[in-house]
Tab-separated table of C-alpha atoms and ligand atoms in Angstrom:
chain	number	residue	atom	x	y	z
L	236	MET	CA	-15.974	17.811	24.808
L	237	PRO	CA	-14.590	14.341	25.395
L	238	ARG	CA	-11.363	12.949	24.018
L	239	ILE	CA	-12.033	9.723	22.136
L	240	ILE	CA	-9.691	7.100	20.692
L	241	CYS	CA	-10.973	5.142	17.686
L	242	VAL	CA	-9.028	1.956	16.966
L	243	ALA	CA	-8.527	0.446	13.515
L	244	GLY	CA	-6.205	-2.381	12.541
L	245	ALA	CA	-7.286	-4.338	9.484
L	246	ARG	CA	-9.234	-4.103	6.236
L	247	PRO	CA	-12.760	-4.547	7.625
L	248	ASN	CA	-12.196	-1.785	10.217
L	249	TYR	CA	-11.508	1.113	7.888
L	250	MET	CA	-14.966	1.444	6.369
L	251	LYS	CA	-16.464	1.253	9.870
L	252	VAL	CA	-14.165	3.716	11.626
L	253	LYS	CA	-14.455	6.477	9.015
L	254	PRO	CA	-18.126	7.453	9.440
L	255	VAL	CA	-17.968	7.139	13.229
L	256	MET	CA	-14.930	9.422	13.436
L	257	ASP	CA	-16.654	11.925	11.188
L	258	ALA	CA	-19.889	11.865	13.186
L	259	LEU	CA	-18.031	12.327	16.483
L	260	GLU	CA	-15.902	15.173	15.121
L	261	ARG	CA	-18.941	16.902	13.596
L	262	ARG	CA	-20.325	17.037	17.132
L	263	GLY	CA	-17.128	18.583	18.486
L	264	ALA	CA	-15.392	15.572	20.048
L	265	GLU	CA	-11.618	15.347	19.978
L	266	VAL	CA	-10.879	12.113	18.097
L	267	LEU	CA	-7.554	10.289	17.830
L	268	LEU	CA	-7.217	7.507	15.295
L	269	VAL	CA	-4.975	4.673	16.490
L	270	HIS	CA	-3.878	2.161	13.847
L	271	THR	CA	-2.509	-1.084	15.248
L	272	GLY	CA	-0.805	-2.156	12.006
L	273	GLN	CA	-2.416	-5.620	11.918
L	274	HIS	CA	-2.861	-5.178	8.155
L	275	TYR	CA	-0.064	-3.326	6.402
L	276	ASP	CA	0.164	-4.228	2.682
L	277	PRO	CA	-0.726	-1.227	0.519
L	278	ALA	CA	-3.576	-3.226	-1.049
L	279	MET	CA	-4.981	-4.224	2.365
L	280	ASN	CA	-4.443	-0.869	4.040
L	281	ASP	CA	-3.224	2.273	2.249
L	282	VAL	CA	-5.767	2.001	-0.556
L	283	PHE	CA	-8.616	2.305	1.977
L	284	PHE	CA	-7.210	5.452	3.544
L	285	ALA	CA	-6.965	6.958	0.067
L	286	ASP	CA	-10.334	5.676	-1.193
L	287	LEU	CA	-12.270	6.662	1.911
L	288	GLY	CA	-10.439	9.897	2.650
L	289	ILE	CA	-9.361	8.755	6.117
L	290	ARG	CA	-6.696	11.038	7.543
L	291	PRO	CA	-3.354	9.432	8.440
L	292	PRO	CA	-3.536	7.735	11.849
L	293	ASP	CA	-2.560	9.893	14.822
L	294	ARG	CA	-0.704	6.902	16.247
L	295	PHE	CA	0.597	3.789	14.516
L	296	LEU	CA	1.476	0.733	16.608
L	297	GLY	CA	3.047	-1.272	13.777
L	298	VAL	CA	2.319	-4.720	15.235
L	299	GLY	CA	2.205	-6.658	11.942
L	300	SER	CA	1.437	-10.368	11.627
L	301	GLY	CA	1.985	-13.213	14.065
L	302	SER	CA	0.223	-15.962	15.974
L	303	HIS	CA	-2.940	-14.946	17.809
L	304	ALA	CA	-1.096	-14.570	21.103
L	305	GLU	CA	1.814	-12.694	19.540
L	306	GLN	CA	-0.408	-10.284	17.646
L	307	THR	CA	-2.854	-9.695	20.491
L	308	GLY	CA	-0.017	-9.328	22.979
L	309	ARG	CA	1.892	-6.869	20.808
L	310	VAL	CA	-1.183	-4.672	20.397
L	311	MET	CA	-1.819	-4.740	24.159
L	312	THR	CA	1.776	-3.912	25.003
L	313	ALA	CA	1.839	-0.975	22.604
L	314	PHE	CA	-1.656	0.315	23.436
L	315	GLU	CA	-1.273	0.401	27.226
L	316	PRO	CA	1.302	3.203	27.457
L	317	LEU	CA	-0.499	5.122	24.724
L	318	LEU	CA	-3.707	5.089	26.773
L	319	ASP	CA	-1.805	6.294	29.784
L	320	GLU	CA	-0.299	9.157	27.827
L	321	VAL	CA	-3.415	10.239	25.922
L	322	SER	CA	-5.829	9.682	28.807
L	323	PRO	CA	-9.001	9.546	26.705
L	324	ASP	CA	-12.516	9.544	28.126
L	325	LEU	CA	-13.615	6.806	25.777
L	326	VAL	CA	-12.150	4.160	23.459
L	327	VAL	CA	-14.172	2.885	20.489
L	328	VAL	CA	-13.314	-0.515	18.991
L	329	PHE	CA	-14.835	-2.080	15.870
L	330	GLY	CA	-15.709	-5.576	14.730
L	331	ASP	CA	-14.041	-8.802	15.774
L	332	ILE	CA	-10.362	-8.814	14.856
L	333	ASN	CA	-7.479	-9.430	17.240
L	334	SER	CA	-6.752	-5.697	17.484
L	335	THR	CA	-10.333	-5.146	18.675
L	336	LEU	CA	-10.019	-7.555	21.574
L	337	ALA	CA	-6.498	-6.429	22.498
L	338	CYS	CA	-7.452	-2.759	22.830
L	339	ALA	CA	-10.689	-3.680	24.615
L	340	LEU	CA	-8.848	-5.650	27.281
L	341	VAL	CA	-6.326	-2.879	27.878
L	342	THR	CA	-9.031	-0.221	28.069
L	343	ALA	CA	-11.193	-2.197	30.473
L	344	LYS	CA	-8.348	-2.342	32.978
L	345	ALA	CA	-6.985	1.152	32.381
L	346	GLY	CA	-10.005	3.307	33.104
L	347	PRO	CA	-11.609	4.933	30.048
L	348	LEU	CA	-15.064	3.844	28.995
L	349	LEU	CA	-15.207	1.333	26.151
L	350	ALA	CA	-17.614	1.198	23.225
L	351	HIS	CA	-17.913	-1.760	20.855
L	352	VAL	CA	-19.286	-1.088	17.383
L	353	GLU	CA	-20.840	-4.292	15.988
L	354	ALA	CA	-21.629	-5.730	19.406
L	355	GLY	CA	-23.776	-8.822	19.838
L	356	LEU	CA	-23.010	-10.670	16.601
L	357	ARG	CA	-22.672	-14.379	17.337
L	358	SER	CA	-21.867	-17.284	15.017
L	359	ARG	CA	-21.895	-19.679	18.000
L	360	ASP	CA	-18.940	-21.316	16.282
L	361	TRP	CA	-16.110	-21.355	18.789
L	362	SER	CA	-13.643	-22.621	16.199
L	363	MET	CA	-13.677	-19.084	14.731
L	364	PRO	CA	-11.105	-16.825	16.396
L	365	GLU	CA	-13.496	-13.954	15.702
L	366	GLU	CA	-16.194	-15.507	17.904
L	367	VAL	CA	-13.808	-15.452	20.863
L	368	ASN	CA	-12.950	-11.840	20.065
L	369	ARG	CA	-16.638	-10.846	19.795
L	370	VAL	CA	-17.768	-12.408	23.044
L	371	ALA	CA	-14.761	-11.270	25.066
L	372	THR	CA	-14.894	-7.703	23.691
L	373	ASP	CA	-18.584	-7.359	24.490
L	374	ARG	CA	-17.966	-8.671	27.996
L	375	VAL	CA	-15.656	-5.792	28.917
L	376	SER	CA	-17.471	-3.043	26.974
L	377	ASP	CA	-19.662	-0.326	28.466
L	378	TYR	CA	-21.496	0.661	25.290
L	379	LEU	CA	-22.712	-2.236	23.179
L	380	LEU	CA	-23.622	-0.810	19.779
L	381	ALA	CA	-25.641	-3.453	17.960
L	382	PRO	CA	-26.110	-3.431	14.167
L	383	SER	CA	-29.322	-5.479	14.090
L	384	PRO	CA	-32.140	-6.692	16.376
L	385	ASP	CA	-30.707	-10.235	16.491
L	386	ALA	CA	-27.454	-8.832	17.889
L	387	ALA	CA	-29.343	-6.866	20.548
L	388	GLU	CA	-31.302	-10.018	21.417
L	389	ASN	CA	-28.080	-12.013	21.793
L	390	LEU	CA	-26.813	-9.430	24.258
L	391	ARG	CA	-30.050	-9.515	26.255
L	392	ALA	CA	-29.901	-13.305	26.353
L	393	GLU	CA	-26.362	-13.083	27.727
L	394	GLY	CA	-27.525	-10.874	30.578
L	395	TYR	CA	-26.197	-7.454	29.670
L	396	ARG	CA	-27.896	-4.448	31.205
L	397	GLU	CA	-30.565	-2.877	29.034
L	398	ASP	CA	-28.903	0.546	29.344
L	399	GLN	CA	-25.715	-0.824	27.759
L	400	ILE	CA	-27.431	-2.143	24.640
L	401	HIS	CA	-28.003	0.346	21.821
L	402	LEU	CA	-29.540	-0.776	18.539
L	403	VAL	CA	-27.906	1.688	16.163
L	404	GLY	CA	-27.874	-0.051	12.773
L	405	ASN	CA	-25.044	-1.015	10.491
L	406	VAL	CA	-22.233	1.469	10.196
L	407	MET	CA	-20.651	-0.396	7.269
L	408	ILE	CA	-23.699	0.500	5.220
L	409	ASP	CA	-23.143	4.203	5.996
L	410	THR	CA	-19.881	4.007	4.078
L	411	LEU	CA	-21.354	1.856	1.330
L	412	LEU	CA	-24.190	4.291	0.624
L	413	ALA	CA	-21.854	7.284	0.823
L	414	ASN	CA	-19.606	5.765	-1.852
L	415	LEU	CA	-22.117	4.091	-4.124
L	416	GLU	CA	-22.111	6.802	-6.789
L	417	ARG	CA	-18.313	6.725	-6.910
L	418	ALA	CA	-18.446	2.937	-7.243
L	419	ARG	CA	-20.919	3.201	-10.122
L	420	ALA	CA	-18.440	5.513	-11.846
L	421	SER	CA	-15.492	3.117	-11.370
L	422	ASP	CA	-13.897	1.744	-14.535
L	423	VAL	CA	-12.929	-1.543	-12.846
L	424	LEU	CA	-15.243	-3.634	-15.065
L	425	ASP	CA	-13.562	-2.274	-18.199
L	426	ARG	CA	-10.126	-2.858	-16.711
L	427	PHE	CA	-10.972	-6.493	-16.011
L	428	GLY	CA	-12.919	-6.975	-19.267
L	429	LEU	CA	-16.170	-7.743	-17.379
L	430	THR	CA	-19.764	-6.897	-18.162
L	431	ARG	CA	-22.559	-6.130	-15.710
L	432	GLY	CA	-24.224	-9.396	-14.638
L	433	GLY	CA	-21.726	-11.421	-16.646
L	434	TYR	CA	-19.540	-12.770	-13.853
L	435	GLY	CA	-19.461	-13.957	-10.256
L	436	LEU	CA	-17.234	-12.425	-7.563
L	437	VAL	CA	-15.448	-14.586	-4.976
L	438	THR	CA	-13.613	-13.828	-1.714
L	439	LEU	CA	-11.997	-16.412	0.553
L	440	HIS	CA	-9.985	-15.760	3.682
L	441	ARG	CA	-11.432	-17.638	6.672
L	442	PRO	CA	-8.835	-19.963	8.244
L	443	ALA	CA	-11.406	-22.797	8.096
L	444	ASN	CA	-11.581	-22.380	4.312
L	445	VAL	CA	-8.079	-21.456	3.216
L	446	ASP	CA	-5.626	-22.892	5.740
L	447	ASP	CA	-6.369	-26.575	5.058
L	448	PRO	CA	-5.342	-27.535	1.485
L	449	GLY	CA	-7.952	-30.319	1.412
L	450	VAL	CA	-10.810	-27.952	2.208
L	451	LEU	CA	-9.531	-25.309	-0.181
L	452	ALA	CA	-9.162	-27.898	-2.963
L	453	GLY	CA	-12.827	-28.873	-2.456
L	454	LEU	CA	-13.915	-25.253	-2.661
L	455	LEU	CA	-11.850	-24.741	-5.826
L	456	LYS	CA	-13.459	-27.818	-7.382
L	457	ALA	CA	-16.882	-26.290	-6.758
L	458	LEU	CA	-15.764	-22.900	-8.059
L	459	GLY	CA	-14.377	-24.574	-11.198
L	460	GLU	CA	-17.773	-26.137	-11.934
L	461	ILE	CA	-19.557	-22.838	-11.346
L	462	ALA	CA	-17.046	-21.038	-13.585
L	463	GLY	CA	-18.222	-23.292	-16.435
L	464	ARG	CA	-21.534	-21.426	-16.306
L	465	CYS	CA	-20.429	-18.048	-14.967
L	466	PRO	CA	-16.830	-16.787	-15.074
L	467	LEU	CA	-15.453	-15.918	-11.638
L	468	VAL	CA	-13.174	-13.141	-10.405
L	469	LEU	CA	-11.318	-13.725	-7.157
L	470	PRO	CA	-9.417	-10.841	-5.517
L	471	VAL	CA	-6.876	-12.784	-3.462
L	472	HIS	CA	-6.531	-12.121	0.283
L	473	PRO	CA	-2.868	-12.438	1.364
L	474	ARG	CA	-3.793	-15.211	3.784
L	475	ALA	CA	-4.897	-17.392	0.842
L	476	ALA	CA	-2.316	-16.326	-1.735
L	477	GLY	CA	0.295	-18.997	-1.063
L	478	ARG	CA	-2.125	-21.932	-0.991
L	479	LEU	CA	-3.983	-20.802	-4.096
L	480	ALA	CA	-0.658	-20.583	-5.924
L	481	GLU	CA	0.338	-24.070	-4.694
L	482	LEU	CA	-2.962	-25.702	-5.614
L	483	GLY	CA	-3.587	-23.772	-8.837
L	484	VAL	CA	-7.085	-22.707	-9.832
L	485	PRO	CA	-9.404	-24.269	-12.429
L	486	GLY	CA	-10.043	-22.497	-15.731
L	487	GLY	CA	-12.648	-19.748	-15.673
L	488	ILE	CA	-11.438	-18.393	-12.332
L	489	ARG	CA	-9.432	-15.234	-12.605
L	490	LEU	CA	-7.181	-14.352	-9.677
L	491	VAL	CA	-6.612	-10.624	-9.169
L	492	PRO	CA	-4.947	-8.635	-6.376
L	493	PRO	CA	-7.100	-7.460	-3.432
L	494	ALA	CA	-9.323	-4.678	-4.754
L	495	GLY	CA	-9.570	-1.162	-3.343
L	496	TYR	CA	-12.815	-0.226	-1.615
L	497	VAL	CA	-14.539	1.662	-4.419
L	498	ASP	CA	-13.563	-0.914	-7.036
L	499	PHE	CA	-14.693	-3.771	-4.816
L	500	ILE	CA	-18.097	-2.191	-4.227
L	501	ALA	CA	-18.340	-1.747	-8.004
L	502	LEU	CA	-17.427	-5.411	-8.527
L	503	GLN	CA	-20.081	-6.538	-6.008
L	504	ASN	CA	-22.719	-4.240	-7.432
L	505	ALA	CA	-22.385	-5.573	-10.986
L	506	ALA	CA	-21.911	-9.284	-10.145
L	507	SER	CA	-24.596	-11.858	-10.896
L	508	VAL	CA	-23.637	-13.612	-7.660
L	509	VAL	CA	-21.065	-13.150	-4.901
L	510	LEU	CA	-19.496	-16.189	-3.230
L	511	THR	CA	-17.776	-15.336	0.037
L	512	ASP	CA	-16.729	-16.217	3.555
L	513	SER	CA	-16.356	-12.554	4.529
L	514	GLY	CA	-18.559	-11.002	7.199
L	515	GLY	CA	-18.717	-7.547	5.670
L	516	VAL	CA	-19.389	-8.805	2.161
L	517	GLN	CA	-22.498	-10.676	3.369
L	518	GLU	CA	-23.784	-7.319	4.615
L	519	GLU	CA	-22.816	-5.254	1.590
L	520	THR	CA	-24.432	-7.662	-0.864
L	521	THR	CA	-27.656	-7.496	1.139
L	522	ALA	CA	-27.548	-3.699	1.099
L	523	LEU	CA	-26.872	-3.744	-2.665
L	524	GLY	CA	-29.543	-6.388	-3.344
L	525	VAL	CA	-26.972	-8.664	-4.988
L	526	PRO	CA	-27.295	-12.453	-4.457
L	527	CYS	CA	-24.731	-13.795	-1.995
L	528	VAL	CA	-23.763	-17.412	-1.352
L	529	THR	CA	-21.796	-17.790	1.870
L	530	LEU	CA	-19.228	-20.577	1.917
L	531	ARG	CA	-19.646	-21.320	5.615
L	532	ASP	CA	-21.894	-23.493	7.774
L	533	ASN	CA	-22.965	-20.590	9.967
L	534	THR	CA	-23.082	-16.828	10.059
L	535	GLU	CA	-22.905	-14.246	12.819
L	536	ARG	CA	-25.037	-12.094	10.520
L	537	PRO	CA	-28.283	-14.126	10.215
L	538	ILE	CA	-30.222	-11.001	9.305
L	539	THR	CA	-28.576	-11.139	5.864
L	540	VAL	CA	-30.274	-14.523	5.359
L	541	GLU	CA	-33.586	-13.662	7.009
L	542	GLU	CA	-33.963	-10.132	5.638
L	543	GLY	CA	-31.426	-9.988	2.825
L	544	THR	CA	-29.989	-11.809	-0.154
L	545	ASN	CA	-27.647	-14.234	1.600
L	546	VAL	CA	-27.824	-18.045	1.418
L	547	LEU	CA	-25.584	-20.330	3.480
L	548	ALA	CA	-24.071	-23.079	1.334
L	549	GLY	CA	-21.530	-24.623	3.706
L	550	ARG	CA	-18.320	-26.109	2.317
L	551	ASP	CA	-19.488	-29.250	0.579
L	552	PRO	CA	-18.631	-28.830	-3.144
L	553	ALA	CA	-21.828	-30.436	-4.493
L	554	ARG	CA	-24.015	-28.332	-2.205
L	555	ILE	CA	-22.174	-25.154	-3.168
L	556	VAL	CA	-22.662	-25.834	-6.881
L	557	SER	CA	-26.363	-26.606	-6.516
L	558	THR	CA	-26.916	-23.573	-4.268
L	559	VAL	CA	-25.234	-21.230	-6.743
L	560	ASN	CA	-27.164	-22.733	-9.645
L	561	GLY	CA	-30.395	-22.205	-7.711
L	562	VAL	CA	-29.497	-18.597	-6.951
L	563	LEU	CA	-28.533	-17.871	-10.579
L	564	ASP	CA	-31.816	-19.440	-11.796
L	565	GLY	CA	-33.954	-17.571	-9.267
L	566	PRO	CA	-32.163	-14.657	-7.600
L	567	PRO	CA	-33.586	-13.573	-4.222
L	568	ALA	CA	-35.587	-10.346	-4.169
L	569	PRO	CA	-33.563	-7.358	-2.946
L	570	ARG	CA	-34.481	-6.134	0.566
L	571	ARG	CA	-32.609	-4.166	3.182
L	572	PRO	CA	-32.893	-4.487	6.983
L	573	GLU	CA	-34.203	-1.585	9.021
L	574	LEU	CA	-31.571	0.875	10.273
L	575	TRP	CA	-29.189	-0.055	7.478
L	576	ASP	CA	-29.973	3.405	6.243
L	577	GLY	CA	-26.696	5.310	6.162
L	578	ARG	CA	-27.280	6.958	9.560
L	579	ALA	CA	-25.850	4.408	12.009
L	580	SER	CA	-22.773	6.536	12.714
L	581	ASP	CA	-24.964	9.515	13.685
L	582	ARG	CA	-26.875	7.310	16.091
L	583	ILE	CA	-23.610	5.981	17.513
L	584	ALA	CA	-22.220	9.475	18.047
L	585	ASP	CA	-25.446	10.574	19.725
L	586	VAL	CA	-25.337	7.627	22.118
L	587	LEU	CA	-21.663	8.114	22.943
L	588	LEU	CA	-21.833	11.868	23.446
L	589	HIS	CA	-25.279	12.444	24.850
L	590	GLY	CA	-26.980	9.274	25.856
L	591	GLY	CA	-26.764	6.114	27.763
L	592	SER	CA	-26.486	5.341	31.406
L	593	ALA	CA	-23.660	2.908	30.568
L	594	ARG	CA	-21.605	5.957	31.527
L	595	THR	CA	-22.496	5.297	35.145
L	596	ARG	CA	-20.057	2.431	35.370
L	597	PRO	CA	-17.305	3.192	37.888
L	598	ARG	CA	-13.764	2.703	36.701
L	599	PRO	CA	-10.414	2.222	38.417
L	600	THR	CA	-9.500	5.452	40.203
L	601	ASP	CA	-5.729	5.212	40.250
L	602	ARG	CA	-5.184	7.444	37.280
L	603	PRO	CA	-5.777	11.109	36.614
L	604	GLY	CA	-8.061	12.306	33.843
L	605	PRO	CA	-11.617	13.104	33.028
L	606	VAL	CA	-13.050	9.747	34.090
L	607	HIS	CA	-12.646	10.863	37.731
L	608	ARG	CA	-16.117	12.226	38.045
L	609	PRO	CA	-17.381	12.317	41.602
L	610	ASP	CA	-20.907	11.889	40.275
L	611	LEU	CA	-19.951	8.417	39.058
L	612	ILE	CA	-18.782	7.076	42.403
L	613	GLY	CA	-21.104	4.524	43.902
L	614	ARG	CA	-23.435	4.352	40.905
L	615	PRO	CA	-24.500	0.979	39.535
L	616	GLY	CA	-21.776	-0.522	37.428
L	617	ARG	CA	-20.023	-3.599	36.226
L	618	THR	CA	-20.983	-5.640	39.276
L	619	ASP	CA	-24.708	-5.317	38.630
L	620	ARG	CA	-24.489	-7.286	35.390
L	621	THR	CA	-26.085	-10.650	35.852
L	622	PHE	CA	-23.904	-12.679	33.580
L	623	PRO	CA	-24.370	-16.390	33.191
L	624	LEU	CA	-20.988	-17.377	31.721
G	327	UD1	C1	-7.964	-10.830	9.903
G	327	UD1	C2	-9.001	-11.034	10.994
G	327	UD1	C3	-10.299	-11.511	10.363
G	327	UD1	C4	-10.761	-10.583	9.257
G	327	UD1	C5	-9.634	-10.395	8.248
G	327	UD1	C6	-10.057	-9.369	7.259
G	327	UD1	C7	-8.215	-11.813	13.200
G	327	UD1	C8	-8.096	-12.984	14.095
G	327	UD1	N1	-8.582	-12.081	11.929
G	327	UD1	O1	-7.696	-12.100	9.316
G	327	UD1	O2	-11.311	-11.550	11.367
G	327	UD1	O3	-11.880	-11.125	8.649
G	327	UD1	O4	-8.457	-9.941	8.928
G	327	UD1	O5	-9.327	-9.386	6.093
G	327	UD1	O6	-7.985	-10.716	13.615
G	327	UD1	N2	-0.923	-10.681	5.626
G	327	UD1	C9	-0.204	-10.037	4.663
G	327	UD1	N3	-0.353	-8.680	4.548
G	327	UD1	C10	-1.163	-7.960	5.346
G	327	UD1	C11	-1.879	-8.628	6.332
G	327	UD1	C12	-1.765	-9.995	6.460
G	327	UD1	O7	0.545	-10.644	3.926
G	327	UD1	O8	-1.262	-6.727	5.181
G	327	UD1	C13	-0.798	-12.155	5.726
G	327	UD1	C14	0.268	-12.599	6.724
G	327	UD1	O9	0.882	-13.738	6.234
G	327	UD1	C15	-0.565	-12.965	7.937
G	327	UD1	C16	-1.842	-13.488	7.314
G	327	UD1	O10	-2.036	-12.708	6.152
G	327	UD1	O11	0.063	-13.901	8.758
G	327	UD1	C17	-3.044	-13.357	8.222
G	327	UD1	O12	-3.211	-12.005	8.680
G	327	UD1	P1	-4.007	-11.707	10.044
G	327	UD1	O13	-4.195	-10.248	10.205
G	327	UD1	O14	-3.366	-12.424	11.186
G	327	UD1	O15	-5.370	-12.422	9.833
G	327	UD1	P2	-6.345	-12.381	8.587
G	327	UD1	O16	-6.456	-13.756	8.041
G	327	UD1	O17	-5.968	-11.271	7.675
G	328	UDP	N1	-13.067	-5.586	0.404
G	328	UDP	C1	-12.316	-4.819	-0.494
G	328	UDP	N2	-11.522	-5.461	-1.393
G	328	UDP	C2	-11.443	-6.816	-1.490
G	328	UDP	C3	-12.212	-7.586	-0.575
G	328	UDP	C4	-12.983	-6.944	0.370
G	328	UDP	O1	-12.399	-3.601	-0.476
G	328	UDP	O2	-10.706	-7.317	-2.346
G	328	UDP	C5	-13.897	-4.897	1.402
G	328	UDP	C6	-15.358	-5.267	1.395
G	328	UDP	O3	-16.076	-4.465	0.464
G	328	UDP	C7	-15.755	-4.972	2.825
G	328	UDP	C8	-14.512	-5.338	3.608
G	328	UDP	O4	-13.432	-5.288	2.688
G	328	UDP	O5	-16.018	-3.584	2.989
G	328	UDP	C9	-14.630	-6.711	4.211
G	328	UDP	O6	-13.384	-7.082	4.724
G	328	UDP	P1	-12.902	-8.591	4.829
G	328	UDP	O7	-13.700	-9.455	3.921
G	328	UDP	O8	-11.426	-8.569	4.668
G	328	UDP	O9	-13.177	-8.935	6.363
G	328	UDP	P2	-14.456	-9.454	7.173
G	328	UDP	O10	-15.595	-8.557	6.887
G	328	UDP	O11	-14.680	-10.878	6.780
G	328	UDP	O12	-14.004	-9.395	8.600
């Protein structure tokens, strides 16, 4: 059975890595969990390992925070010797964070095959660091594991080989469905003095929303108006903590620490509306059938708008207020996209262990290990991609 490294680094990775690790191990694969250390606060990290029952990482790179180049470079520098030592057959990376791209780049040059979970999502907004990470990670991946048909279509339009593209569904929803009963049993509403349907939930962490005090002040103005009709709870991401403290928040908005996974699902599930700039929260609200208003001009997850409960409101305060009022007056009907069914991780494991001619891609041959399969030599590979970039 193959040896597989799964990479996690930050909050939105943990709920994606868990079901994939489990599905691979159930099928007999040897899995090593590598944690880059991009997120490290107990409330951004440890709580998810505890809540989701993820075993302690097999390797911890401890890279911490820094500029994009510093963080990406530190992950690459630490991951390269690890790959050499562990010599896995396959590396699996998740999502669109800096750790994802860093480990993808190292893997692509080192030899093991590379799988990207959440491939093909595109905001087409190059001011988002995540868009760079998405496109570049897909470009060097062998297995492109797409969560939705739009993502698979994006990959086709970019010229990837059909045998690389696997429409597997949304692995985040596997974890959501597996933990929904526990979330329903959470006492977080009592702890915060909230009632079901009696509040709105807010998350803000995109650089475009929280790094510029002028933009953040506009968002807070809108949130203050909304809070006049519907009290708001805002679990504060560390990126936004300083600026929120500097600016102060209008009455009716309650700032709380980042929530653990089960509590946060409970908070989403009982909210009358969720206002967010998070990628994962757009998906979870759709799966839960809870109205979501996204405080961005675009989304890499259009399926949550077209087949879910998400509405894009942009960042203009007046538009945000009128959008939220519209959603509260007439909530969208709950609906869930196909393949967001709790079985995406099984499909991923089946592709990675048993399927897919993406395995035919030749790799550098200057290292020992199981990728040296004579049957792979001379088979179609990276060079037969017709890529228009
Ligand atoms: C990162 C991801 C983003 C993802 C988000 C999820 C990139 C480029 N961005 O953004 O795609 O949506 O995580 O939450 O990879 N900090 C702490 N404690 C921590 C972690 C961070 O205080 O445990 C603070 C530090 O001041 C740090 C800042 O938050 O400089 C930003 O952290 P970073 O991981 O660079 O980016 P995020 O904004 O968290
Ligand atoms: N989340 C959480 N507590 C919070 C905010 C978010 O558990 O206070 C969870 C949320 O349910 C989802 C994931 O974190 O599973 C999304 O991560 P985040 O918004 O940080 O990143 P993004 O998805 O935008 O990359």
